[in-house]
Short mmCIF file of C-alpha atoms in Angstrom, two decimals:
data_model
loop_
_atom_site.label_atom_id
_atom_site.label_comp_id
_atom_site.label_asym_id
_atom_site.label_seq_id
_atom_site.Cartn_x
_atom_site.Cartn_y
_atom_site.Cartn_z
CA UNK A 21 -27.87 22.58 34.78
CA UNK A 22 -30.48 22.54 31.72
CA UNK A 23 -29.25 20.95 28.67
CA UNK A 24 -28.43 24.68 26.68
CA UNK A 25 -25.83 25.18 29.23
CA UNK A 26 -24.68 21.66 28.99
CA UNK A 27 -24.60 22.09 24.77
CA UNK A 28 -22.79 25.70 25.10
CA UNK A 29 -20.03 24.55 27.59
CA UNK A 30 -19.41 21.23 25.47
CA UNK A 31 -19.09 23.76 22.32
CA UNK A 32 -16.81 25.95 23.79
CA UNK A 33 -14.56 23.19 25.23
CA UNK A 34 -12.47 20.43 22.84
CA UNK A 35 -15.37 18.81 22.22
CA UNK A 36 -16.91 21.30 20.26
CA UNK A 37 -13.47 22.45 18.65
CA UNK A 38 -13.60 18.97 17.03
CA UNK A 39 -17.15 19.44 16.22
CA UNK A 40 -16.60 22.27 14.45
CA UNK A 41 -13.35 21.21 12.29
CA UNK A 42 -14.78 17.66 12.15
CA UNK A 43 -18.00 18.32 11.40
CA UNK A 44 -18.94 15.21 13.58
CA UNK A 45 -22.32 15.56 13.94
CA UNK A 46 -22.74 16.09 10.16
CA UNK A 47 -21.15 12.66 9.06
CA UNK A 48 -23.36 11.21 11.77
CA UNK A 49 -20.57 10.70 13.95
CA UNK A 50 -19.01 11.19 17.63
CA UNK A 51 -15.41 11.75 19.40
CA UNK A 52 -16.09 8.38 20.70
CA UNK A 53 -16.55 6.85 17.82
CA UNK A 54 -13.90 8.10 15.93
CA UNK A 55 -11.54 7.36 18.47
CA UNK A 56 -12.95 3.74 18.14
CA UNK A 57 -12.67 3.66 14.41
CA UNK A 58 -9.25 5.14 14.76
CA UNK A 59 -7.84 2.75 17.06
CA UNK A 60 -9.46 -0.22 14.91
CA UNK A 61 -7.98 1.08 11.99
CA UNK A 62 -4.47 1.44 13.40
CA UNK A 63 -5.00 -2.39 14.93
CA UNK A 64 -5.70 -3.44 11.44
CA UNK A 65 -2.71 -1.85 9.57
CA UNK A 66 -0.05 -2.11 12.59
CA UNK A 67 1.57 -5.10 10.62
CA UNK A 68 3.43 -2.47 8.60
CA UNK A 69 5.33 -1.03 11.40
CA UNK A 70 7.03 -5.21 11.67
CA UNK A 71 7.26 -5.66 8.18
CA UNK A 72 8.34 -2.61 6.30
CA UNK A 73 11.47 -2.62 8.36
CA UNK A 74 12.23 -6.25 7.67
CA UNK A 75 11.51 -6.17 3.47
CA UNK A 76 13.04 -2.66 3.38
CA UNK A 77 16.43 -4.41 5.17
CA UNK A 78 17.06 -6.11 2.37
CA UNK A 79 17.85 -3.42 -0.08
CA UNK A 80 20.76 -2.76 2.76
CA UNK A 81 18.89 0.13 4.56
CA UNK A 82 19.37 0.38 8.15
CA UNK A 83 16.53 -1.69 9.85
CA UNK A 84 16.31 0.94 13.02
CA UNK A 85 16.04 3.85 11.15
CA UNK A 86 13.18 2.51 8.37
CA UNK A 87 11.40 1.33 11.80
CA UNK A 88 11.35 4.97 12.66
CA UNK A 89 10.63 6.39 8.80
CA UNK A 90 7.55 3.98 8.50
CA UNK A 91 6.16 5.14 11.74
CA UNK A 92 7.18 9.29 10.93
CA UNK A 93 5.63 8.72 7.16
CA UNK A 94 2.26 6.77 8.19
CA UNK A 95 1.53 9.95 10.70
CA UNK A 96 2.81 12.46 8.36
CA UNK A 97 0.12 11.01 6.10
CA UNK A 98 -2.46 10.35 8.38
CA UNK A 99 -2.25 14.42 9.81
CA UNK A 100 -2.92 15.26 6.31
CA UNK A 101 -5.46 13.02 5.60
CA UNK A 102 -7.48 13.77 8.66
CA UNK A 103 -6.69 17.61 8.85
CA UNK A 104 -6.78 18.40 4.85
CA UNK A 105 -9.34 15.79 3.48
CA UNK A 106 -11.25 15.33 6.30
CA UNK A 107 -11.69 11.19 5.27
CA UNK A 108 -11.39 8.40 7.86
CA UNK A 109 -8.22 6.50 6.18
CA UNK A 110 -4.87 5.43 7.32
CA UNK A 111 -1.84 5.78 5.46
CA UNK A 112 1.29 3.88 5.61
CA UNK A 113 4.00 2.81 3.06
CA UNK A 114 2.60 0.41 0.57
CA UNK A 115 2.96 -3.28 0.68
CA UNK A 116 3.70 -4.35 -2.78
CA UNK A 117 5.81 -1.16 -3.24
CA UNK A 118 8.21 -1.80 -0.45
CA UNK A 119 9.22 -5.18 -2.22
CA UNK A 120 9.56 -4.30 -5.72
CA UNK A 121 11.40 -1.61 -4.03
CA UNK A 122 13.90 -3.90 -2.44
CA UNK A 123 13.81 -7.07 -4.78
CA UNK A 124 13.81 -5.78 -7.94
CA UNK A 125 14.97 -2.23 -8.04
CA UNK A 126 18.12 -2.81 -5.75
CA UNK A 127 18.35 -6.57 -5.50
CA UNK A 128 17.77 -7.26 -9.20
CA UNK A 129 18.36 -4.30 -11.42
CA UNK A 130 21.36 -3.16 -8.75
CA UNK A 131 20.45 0.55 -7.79
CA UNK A 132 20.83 1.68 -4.64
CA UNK A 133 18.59 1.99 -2.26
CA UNK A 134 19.25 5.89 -2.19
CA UNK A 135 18.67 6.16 -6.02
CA UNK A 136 15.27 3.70 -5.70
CA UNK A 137 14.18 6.90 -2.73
CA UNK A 138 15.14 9.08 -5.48
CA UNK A 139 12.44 6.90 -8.02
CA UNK A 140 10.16 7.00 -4.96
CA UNK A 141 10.48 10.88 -4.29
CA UNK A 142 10.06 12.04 -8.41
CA UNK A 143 7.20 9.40 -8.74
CA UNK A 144 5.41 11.24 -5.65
CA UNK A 145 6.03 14.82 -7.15
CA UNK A 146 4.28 13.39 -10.49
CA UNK A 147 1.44 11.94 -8.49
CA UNK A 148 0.81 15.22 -6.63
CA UNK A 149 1.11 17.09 -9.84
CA UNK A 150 -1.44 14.83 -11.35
CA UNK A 151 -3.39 15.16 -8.14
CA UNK A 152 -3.82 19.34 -8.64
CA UNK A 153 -5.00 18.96 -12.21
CA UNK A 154 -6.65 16.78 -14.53
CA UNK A 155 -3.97 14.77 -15.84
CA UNK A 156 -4.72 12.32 -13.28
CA UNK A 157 -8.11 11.46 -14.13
CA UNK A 158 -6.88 11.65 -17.77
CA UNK A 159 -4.73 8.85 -16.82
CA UNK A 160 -6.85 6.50 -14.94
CA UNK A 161 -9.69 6.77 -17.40
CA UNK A 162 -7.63 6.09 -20.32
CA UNK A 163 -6.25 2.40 -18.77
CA UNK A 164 -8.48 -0.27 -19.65
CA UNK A 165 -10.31 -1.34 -16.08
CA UNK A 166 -8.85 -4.89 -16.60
CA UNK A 167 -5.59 -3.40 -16.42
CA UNK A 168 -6.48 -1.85 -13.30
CA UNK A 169 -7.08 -4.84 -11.83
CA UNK A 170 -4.85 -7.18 -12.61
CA UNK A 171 -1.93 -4.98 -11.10
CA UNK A 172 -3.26 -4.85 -7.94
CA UNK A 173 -3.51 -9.02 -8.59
CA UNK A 174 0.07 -9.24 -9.89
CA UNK A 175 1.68 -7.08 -6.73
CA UNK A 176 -0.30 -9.79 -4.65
CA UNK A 177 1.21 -12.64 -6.22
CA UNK A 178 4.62 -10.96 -6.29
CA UNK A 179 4.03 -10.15 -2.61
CA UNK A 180 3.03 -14.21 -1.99
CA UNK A 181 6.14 -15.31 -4.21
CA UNK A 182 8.71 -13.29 -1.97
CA UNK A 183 6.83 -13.99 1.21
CA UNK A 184 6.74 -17.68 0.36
CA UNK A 185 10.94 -17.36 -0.50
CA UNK A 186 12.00 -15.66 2.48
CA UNK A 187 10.07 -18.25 4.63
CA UNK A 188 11.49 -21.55 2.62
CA UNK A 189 8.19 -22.72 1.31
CA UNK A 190 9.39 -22.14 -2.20
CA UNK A 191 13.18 -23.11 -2.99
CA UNK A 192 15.11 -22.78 -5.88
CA UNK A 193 15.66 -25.94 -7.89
CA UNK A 194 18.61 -25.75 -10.76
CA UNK A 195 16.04 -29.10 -12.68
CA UNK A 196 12.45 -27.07 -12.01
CA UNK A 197 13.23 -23.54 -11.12
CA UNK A 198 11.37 -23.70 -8.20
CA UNK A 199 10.39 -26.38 -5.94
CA UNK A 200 8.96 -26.84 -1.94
CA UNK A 201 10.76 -26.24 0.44
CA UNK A 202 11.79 -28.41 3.42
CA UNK A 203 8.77 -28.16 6.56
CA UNK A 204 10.97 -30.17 8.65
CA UNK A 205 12.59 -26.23 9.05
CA UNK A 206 11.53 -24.18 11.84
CA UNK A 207 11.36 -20.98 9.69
CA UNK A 208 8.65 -22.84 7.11
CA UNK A 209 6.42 -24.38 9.28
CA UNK A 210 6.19 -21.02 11.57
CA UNK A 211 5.52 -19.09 8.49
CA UNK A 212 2.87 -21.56 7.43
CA UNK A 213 1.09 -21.53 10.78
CA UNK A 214 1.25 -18.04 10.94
CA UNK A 215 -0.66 -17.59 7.42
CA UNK A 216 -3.16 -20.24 8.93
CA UNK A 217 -3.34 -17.96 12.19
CA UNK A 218 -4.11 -14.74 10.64
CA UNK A 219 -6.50 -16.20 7.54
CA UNK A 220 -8.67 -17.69 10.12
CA UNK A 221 -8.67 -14.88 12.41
CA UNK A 222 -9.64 -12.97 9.68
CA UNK A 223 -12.39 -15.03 8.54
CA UNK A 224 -13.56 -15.02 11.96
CA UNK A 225 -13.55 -11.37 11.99
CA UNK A 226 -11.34 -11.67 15.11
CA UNK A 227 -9.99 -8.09 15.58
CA UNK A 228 -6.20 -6.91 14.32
CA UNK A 229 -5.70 -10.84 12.80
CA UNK A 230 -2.89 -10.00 10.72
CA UNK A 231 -1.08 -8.59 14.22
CA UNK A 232 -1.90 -11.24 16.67
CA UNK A 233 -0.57 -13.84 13.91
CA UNK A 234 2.72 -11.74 13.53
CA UNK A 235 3.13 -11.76 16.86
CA UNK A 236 1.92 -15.18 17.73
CA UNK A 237 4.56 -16.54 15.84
CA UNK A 238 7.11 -14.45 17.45
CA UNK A 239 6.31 -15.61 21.06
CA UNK A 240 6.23 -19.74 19.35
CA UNK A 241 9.57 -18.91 18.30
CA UNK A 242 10.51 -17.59 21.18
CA UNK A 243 9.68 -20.40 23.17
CA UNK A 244 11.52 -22.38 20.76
CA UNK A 245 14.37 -20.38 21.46
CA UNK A 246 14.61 -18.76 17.98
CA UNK A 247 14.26 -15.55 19.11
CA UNK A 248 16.16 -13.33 21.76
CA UNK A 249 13.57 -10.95 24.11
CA UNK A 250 15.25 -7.40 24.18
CA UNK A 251 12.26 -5.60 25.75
CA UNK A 252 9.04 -3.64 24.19
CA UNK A 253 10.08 -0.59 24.58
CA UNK A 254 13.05 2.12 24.45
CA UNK A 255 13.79 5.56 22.95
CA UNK A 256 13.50 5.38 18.97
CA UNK A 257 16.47 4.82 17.24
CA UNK A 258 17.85 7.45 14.90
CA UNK A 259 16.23 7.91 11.32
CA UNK A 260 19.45 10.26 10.47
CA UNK A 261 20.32 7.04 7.91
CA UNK A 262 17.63 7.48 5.71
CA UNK A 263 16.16 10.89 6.30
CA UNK A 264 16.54 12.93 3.26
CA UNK A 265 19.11 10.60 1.70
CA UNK A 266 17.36 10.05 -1.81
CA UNK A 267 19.49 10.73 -4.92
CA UNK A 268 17.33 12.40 -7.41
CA UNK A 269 19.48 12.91 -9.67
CA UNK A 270 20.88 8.78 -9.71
CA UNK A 271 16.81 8.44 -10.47
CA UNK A 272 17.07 11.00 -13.95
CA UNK A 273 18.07 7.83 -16.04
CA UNK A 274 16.17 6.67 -18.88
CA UNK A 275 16.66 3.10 -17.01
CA UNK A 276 14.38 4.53 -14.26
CA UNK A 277 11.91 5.64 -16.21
CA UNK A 278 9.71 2.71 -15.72
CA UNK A 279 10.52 2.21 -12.44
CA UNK A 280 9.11 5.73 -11.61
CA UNK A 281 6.38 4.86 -13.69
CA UNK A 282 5.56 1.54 -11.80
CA UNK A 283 5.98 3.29 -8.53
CA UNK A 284 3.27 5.87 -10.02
CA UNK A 285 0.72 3.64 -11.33
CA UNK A 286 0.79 1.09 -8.55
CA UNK A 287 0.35 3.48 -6.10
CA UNK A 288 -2.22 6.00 -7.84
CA UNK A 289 -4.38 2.93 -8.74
CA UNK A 290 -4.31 1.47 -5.77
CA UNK A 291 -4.82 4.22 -3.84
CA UNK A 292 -7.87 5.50 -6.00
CA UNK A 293 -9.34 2.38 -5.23
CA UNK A 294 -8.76 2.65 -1.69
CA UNK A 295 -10.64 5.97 -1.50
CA UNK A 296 -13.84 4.88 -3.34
CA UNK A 297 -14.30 1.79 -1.68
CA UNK A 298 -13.84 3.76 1.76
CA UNK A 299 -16.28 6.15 0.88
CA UNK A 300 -19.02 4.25 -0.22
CA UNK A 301 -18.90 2.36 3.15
CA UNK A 302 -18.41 6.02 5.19
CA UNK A 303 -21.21 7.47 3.06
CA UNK A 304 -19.42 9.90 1.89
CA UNK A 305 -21.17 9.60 -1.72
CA UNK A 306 -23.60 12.53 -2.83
CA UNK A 307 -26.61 10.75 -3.41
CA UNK A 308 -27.79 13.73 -5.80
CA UNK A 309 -25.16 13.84 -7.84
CA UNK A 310 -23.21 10.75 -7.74
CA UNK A 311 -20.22 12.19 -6.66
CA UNK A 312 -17.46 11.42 -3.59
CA UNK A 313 -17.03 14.22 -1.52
CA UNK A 314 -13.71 16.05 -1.21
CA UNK A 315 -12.19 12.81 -3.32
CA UNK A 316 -10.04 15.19 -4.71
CA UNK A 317 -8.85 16.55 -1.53
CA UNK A 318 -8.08 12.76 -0.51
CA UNK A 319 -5.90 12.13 -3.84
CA UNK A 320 -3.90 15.30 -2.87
CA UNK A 321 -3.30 14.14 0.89
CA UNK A 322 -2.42 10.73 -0.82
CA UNK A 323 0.03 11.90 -3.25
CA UNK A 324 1.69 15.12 -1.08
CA UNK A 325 2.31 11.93 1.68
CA UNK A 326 4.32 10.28 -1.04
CA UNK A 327 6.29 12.52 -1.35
CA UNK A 328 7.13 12.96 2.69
CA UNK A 329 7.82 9.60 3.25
CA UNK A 330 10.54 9.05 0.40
CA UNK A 331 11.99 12.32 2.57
CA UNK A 332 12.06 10.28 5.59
CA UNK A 333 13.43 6.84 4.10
CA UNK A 334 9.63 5.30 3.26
CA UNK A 335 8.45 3.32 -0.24
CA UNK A 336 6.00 5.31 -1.56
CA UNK A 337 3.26 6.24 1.60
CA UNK A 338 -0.66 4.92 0.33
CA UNK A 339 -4.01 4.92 1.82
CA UNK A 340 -4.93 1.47 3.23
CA UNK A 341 -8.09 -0.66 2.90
CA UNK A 342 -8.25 -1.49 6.27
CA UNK A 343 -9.24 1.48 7.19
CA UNK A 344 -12.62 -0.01 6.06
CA UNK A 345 -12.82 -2.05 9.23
CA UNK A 346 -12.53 1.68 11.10
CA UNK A 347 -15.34 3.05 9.00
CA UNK A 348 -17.29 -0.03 9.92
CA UNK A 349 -15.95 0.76 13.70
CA UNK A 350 -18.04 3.81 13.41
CA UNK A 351 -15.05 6.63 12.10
CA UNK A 352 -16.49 8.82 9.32
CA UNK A 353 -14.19 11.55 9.53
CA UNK A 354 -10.22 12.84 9.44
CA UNK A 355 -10.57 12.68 13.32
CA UNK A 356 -10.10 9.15 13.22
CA UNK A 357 -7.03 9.51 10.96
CA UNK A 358 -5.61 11.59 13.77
CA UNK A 359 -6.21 8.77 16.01
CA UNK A 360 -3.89 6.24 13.64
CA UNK A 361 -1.47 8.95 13.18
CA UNK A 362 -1.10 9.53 17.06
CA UNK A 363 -0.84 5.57 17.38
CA UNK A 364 1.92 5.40 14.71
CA UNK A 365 3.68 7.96 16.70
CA UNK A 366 3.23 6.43 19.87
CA UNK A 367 4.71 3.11 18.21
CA UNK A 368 7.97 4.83 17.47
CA UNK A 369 9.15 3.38 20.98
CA UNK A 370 8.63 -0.22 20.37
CA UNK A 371 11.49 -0.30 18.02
CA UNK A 372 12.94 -3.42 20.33
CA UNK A 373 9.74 -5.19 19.66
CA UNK A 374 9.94 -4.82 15.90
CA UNK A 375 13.69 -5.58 16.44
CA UNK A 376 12.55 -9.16 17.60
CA UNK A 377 10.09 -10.23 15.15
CA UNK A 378 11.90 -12.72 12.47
CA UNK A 379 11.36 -12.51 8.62
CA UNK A 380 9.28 -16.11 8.67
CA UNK A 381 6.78 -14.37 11.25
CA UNK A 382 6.00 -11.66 8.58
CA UNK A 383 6.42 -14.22 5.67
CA UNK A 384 2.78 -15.17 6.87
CA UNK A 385 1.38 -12.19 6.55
CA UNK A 386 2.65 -11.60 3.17
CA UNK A 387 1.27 -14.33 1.82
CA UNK A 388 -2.56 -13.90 3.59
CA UNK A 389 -2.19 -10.21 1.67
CA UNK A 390 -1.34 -11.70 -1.32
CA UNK A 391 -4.59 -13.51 -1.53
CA UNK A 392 -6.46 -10.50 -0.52
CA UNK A 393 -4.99 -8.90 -3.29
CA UNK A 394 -5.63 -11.12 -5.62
CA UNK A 395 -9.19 -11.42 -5.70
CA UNK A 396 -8.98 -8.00 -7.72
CA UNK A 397 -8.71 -10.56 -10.92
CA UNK A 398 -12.67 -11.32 -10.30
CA UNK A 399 -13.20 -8.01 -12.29
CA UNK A 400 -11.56 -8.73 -15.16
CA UNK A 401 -13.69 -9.14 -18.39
CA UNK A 402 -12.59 -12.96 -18.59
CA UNK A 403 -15.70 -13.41 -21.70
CA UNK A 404 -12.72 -11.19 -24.02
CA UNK A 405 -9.48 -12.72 -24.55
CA UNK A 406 -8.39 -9.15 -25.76
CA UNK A 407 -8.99 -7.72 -21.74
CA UNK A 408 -8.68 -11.58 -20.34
CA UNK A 409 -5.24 -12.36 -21.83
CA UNK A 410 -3.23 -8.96 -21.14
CA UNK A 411 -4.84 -8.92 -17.67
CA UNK A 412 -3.36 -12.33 -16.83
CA UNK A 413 -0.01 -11.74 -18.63
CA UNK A 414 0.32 -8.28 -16.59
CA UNK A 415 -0.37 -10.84 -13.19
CA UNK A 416 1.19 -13.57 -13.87
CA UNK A 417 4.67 -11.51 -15.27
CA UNK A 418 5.39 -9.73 -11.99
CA UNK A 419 6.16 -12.64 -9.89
CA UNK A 420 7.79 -15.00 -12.86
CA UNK A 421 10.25 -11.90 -13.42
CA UNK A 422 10.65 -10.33 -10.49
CA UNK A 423 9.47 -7.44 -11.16
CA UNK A 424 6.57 -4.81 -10.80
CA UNK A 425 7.57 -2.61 -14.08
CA UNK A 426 8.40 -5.61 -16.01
CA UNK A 427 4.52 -7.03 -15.51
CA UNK A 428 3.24 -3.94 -16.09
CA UNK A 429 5.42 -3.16 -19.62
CA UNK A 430 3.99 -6.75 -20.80
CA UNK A 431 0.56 -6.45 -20.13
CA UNK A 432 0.33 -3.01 -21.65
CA UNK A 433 1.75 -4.07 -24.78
CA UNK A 434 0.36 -7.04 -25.07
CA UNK A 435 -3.15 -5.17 -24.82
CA UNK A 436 -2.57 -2.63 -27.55
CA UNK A 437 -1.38 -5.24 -28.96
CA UNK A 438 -4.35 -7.83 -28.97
CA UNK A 439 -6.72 -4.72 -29.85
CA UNK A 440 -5.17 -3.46 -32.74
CA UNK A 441 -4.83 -6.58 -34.87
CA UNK A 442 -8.19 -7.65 -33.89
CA UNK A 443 -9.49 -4.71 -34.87
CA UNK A 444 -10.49 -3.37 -31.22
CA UNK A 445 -8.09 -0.31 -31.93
CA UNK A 446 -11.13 2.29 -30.83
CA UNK A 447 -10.41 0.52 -26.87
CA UNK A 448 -6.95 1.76 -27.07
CA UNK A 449 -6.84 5.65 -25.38
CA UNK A 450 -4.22 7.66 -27.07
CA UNK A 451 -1.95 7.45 -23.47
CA UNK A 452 -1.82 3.73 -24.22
CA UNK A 453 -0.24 4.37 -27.28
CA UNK A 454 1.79 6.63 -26.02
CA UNK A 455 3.09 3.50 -23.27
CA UNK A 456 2.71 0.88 -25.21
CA UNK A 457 5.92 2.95 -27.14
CA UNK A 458 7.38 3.73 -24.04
CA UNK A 459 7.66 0.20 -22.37
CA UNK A 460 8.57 -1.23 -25.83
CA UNK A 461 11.49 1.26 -26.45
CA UNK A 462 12.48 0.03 -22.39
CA UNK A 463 12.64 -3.71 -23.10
CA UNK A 464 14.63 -3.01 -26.70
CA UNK A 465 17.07 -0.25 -25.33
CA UNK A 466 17.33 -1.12 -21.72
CA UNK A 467 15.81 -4.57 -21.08
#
């Protein structure tokens, strides 16, 4: 047959349907490659599906039905990313997000868990409605870059601080506050070895690292006879617990405001990062002009997912780095994105493997994310104690009070702040003002 034929029969077949859509050939791409860069991407993010479940537990959801919502809210996200943006990224709910949503929202400021999916589902409708207009980019520009990254820093330490207390590293101490814990304790000294597993892994550029040491530690506990085998797989269990149980209007309190807000920020900053480092890696950066193409497409995917998952019992749904290790895979287009959504799908009927794996086997990978996390403080201007001094107070005050919004109310005043009476006031954007008053009025009025 010559090699027209070939060409028109592969066009008219699936092959060339995903051509078409895709525009594979255009991104310098392939169905095999995509389905490579997909299935890397999903290996590299899986960890979520283990421990959502287990941090979201603790704000008293059911630990079956959050299992379910984080697999239903990383596809829902995914199919949008991949059919609507056309960008090689994974989404599932955010790490960072999940535990302020549990430890500080519910555990420490007492909400429930169905007002915090209330905080989770308003803060999405804000993100997409920044996402559609310009407010957004208003927004982001107007927060000082140092800002930017020390909250991505600070949910990494806060991440490490809880990860490190639900393993026993860190105890309580009534003479120190905190102390170390005792490694003669299983729970430690698996969680510790399971950091060790996945950071060298990583380093090695072993593939899905942050998996094999979540479930290395599993099967060492196991053996131990820590933990019960029920089986790998079953039929899912139900999600009817959490799906569309959000109280919206338990989140319209002045109280919540900067919850919502820290929910928002968090998620559009991280997420914006995300996107640009993903597309300078997938090329997907007009040369000519400078600009990312369909970035704006992405955002909306990004935020609309947000929005989904809070329906279906999820912490606010985000675009994940990893997905850079499926662009380097060879993905380069929303194909691959269908690839991780399918997996997360697929994964819905391992539930009694997630059932099995113990907090101190995720307590590892908490902490290796932490430190991945924190390397954001690297950008910082450190040569201006004005940008230096806010950034580290914004860091440092999310894991010494427990809480996300409380770090970022600090550092924001602080900074406005520090500018003004040095007589830096032309750094501080007019929306700084405008939270600087906000976060102040919180800690008077509401604390």
């Amino acid at each position: 047959m010559s090699e027209s034929k070939t060409e028109v029969l592969n066009n008219s077949g699936s092959e060339g349907i995903l051509e078409r859509f895709f525009q594979l050939k255009a991104h310098g791409s392939s169905v095999k490659n995509e389905m490579i860069g997909g299935i890397t991407t999903f290996a590299t993010m899986a960890y979520i599906i283990f421990v959502n479940p287990n941090i979201m537990a603790a704000s008293g959801m059911d630990k079956g039905a959050v299992f379910v919502a984080t697999c239903i809210g990383a596809a829902i996200g995914c199919l949008l990313m991949g059919l609507f943006a056309n960008w090689p990224v994974g989404l599932a709910p955010g790490m960072g997000l999940n535990a302020f949503f549990s430890f500080t929202v519910v555990s420490e400021m007492g909400y429930s868990w169905e007002v915090a999916l209330g905080a989770v589902f308003l803060s999405g409708l804000l993100f997409v409605g920044m996402s559609f207009y310009k407010v957004r980019e208003w927004i982001i520009d107007s927060i000082p870059p140092s800002l930017r990254f020390a909250m991505t820093a600070g949910v990494g330490l806060f991440l490490g601080l809880i990860g490190l207390k639900t393993a026993g590293i860190v105890v309580d101490n009534p003479a120190t506050l905190v102390s170390l814990g005792d490694f003669t304790k299983p729970e430690a000294l698996l969680a510790a070895i399971g950091f060790l597993i996945i950071a060298v892994l990583s380093e090695r550029k072993v593939f899905g690292a942050v998996l094999i040491g979540i479930l290395s530690v599993t099967l060492i506990g196991m053996m131990l006879g820590l933990v019960t085998y029920h089986g790998v797989f079953s039929a899912p269990p139900s999600i009817a617990p959490t799906f569309l149980a959000m109280d919206i209007s338990g989140a319209f309190q002045i109280s919540m405001v900067s919850v919502i807000l820290a929910f928002l920020f968090v998620n559009m900053f991280d997420t914006a990062g995300t996107l640009m480092g993903v597309a300078e890696r997938a090329n997907l950066i007009n040369h000519d002009t400078g600009r990312i193409e369909g970035l704006s497409k992405a955002l909306k995917a990004d935020s609309i997912a947000s929005v989904a998952g809070a329906c279906v019992g999820c912490p606010p749904v985000t675009s994940y780095v990893e997905s850079a290790a499926g662009v380097s895979a060879g993905a380069r287009t929303g194909l691959s994105a269908l690839v991780v959504g399918a997996l997360f799908v697929a994964a819905i009927f391992l539930s009694p493997l997630a059932g099995m794996i113990p907090a101190y086997a995720t307590s590892g990978a908490l902490i290796y994310v932490a430190f991945v996390m924190m390397s954001s403080m690297q950008h910082v201007n450190w040569k201006s104690f004005t940008d230096s001094a806010p950034a580290a107070i914004t860091a440092l005050m999310m894991p010494l009070t427990f809480s996300i919004a409380n770090g970022i109310a600090l550092g924001f005043i602080t900074y406005t702040v520090l500018k003004v009476t040095t007589g830096h006031q032309r750094d501080v954007s007019t929306s700084m003002y405008a939270l600087t008053a906000l976060f102040i009025a919180k800690l008077i009025y509401i604390g």
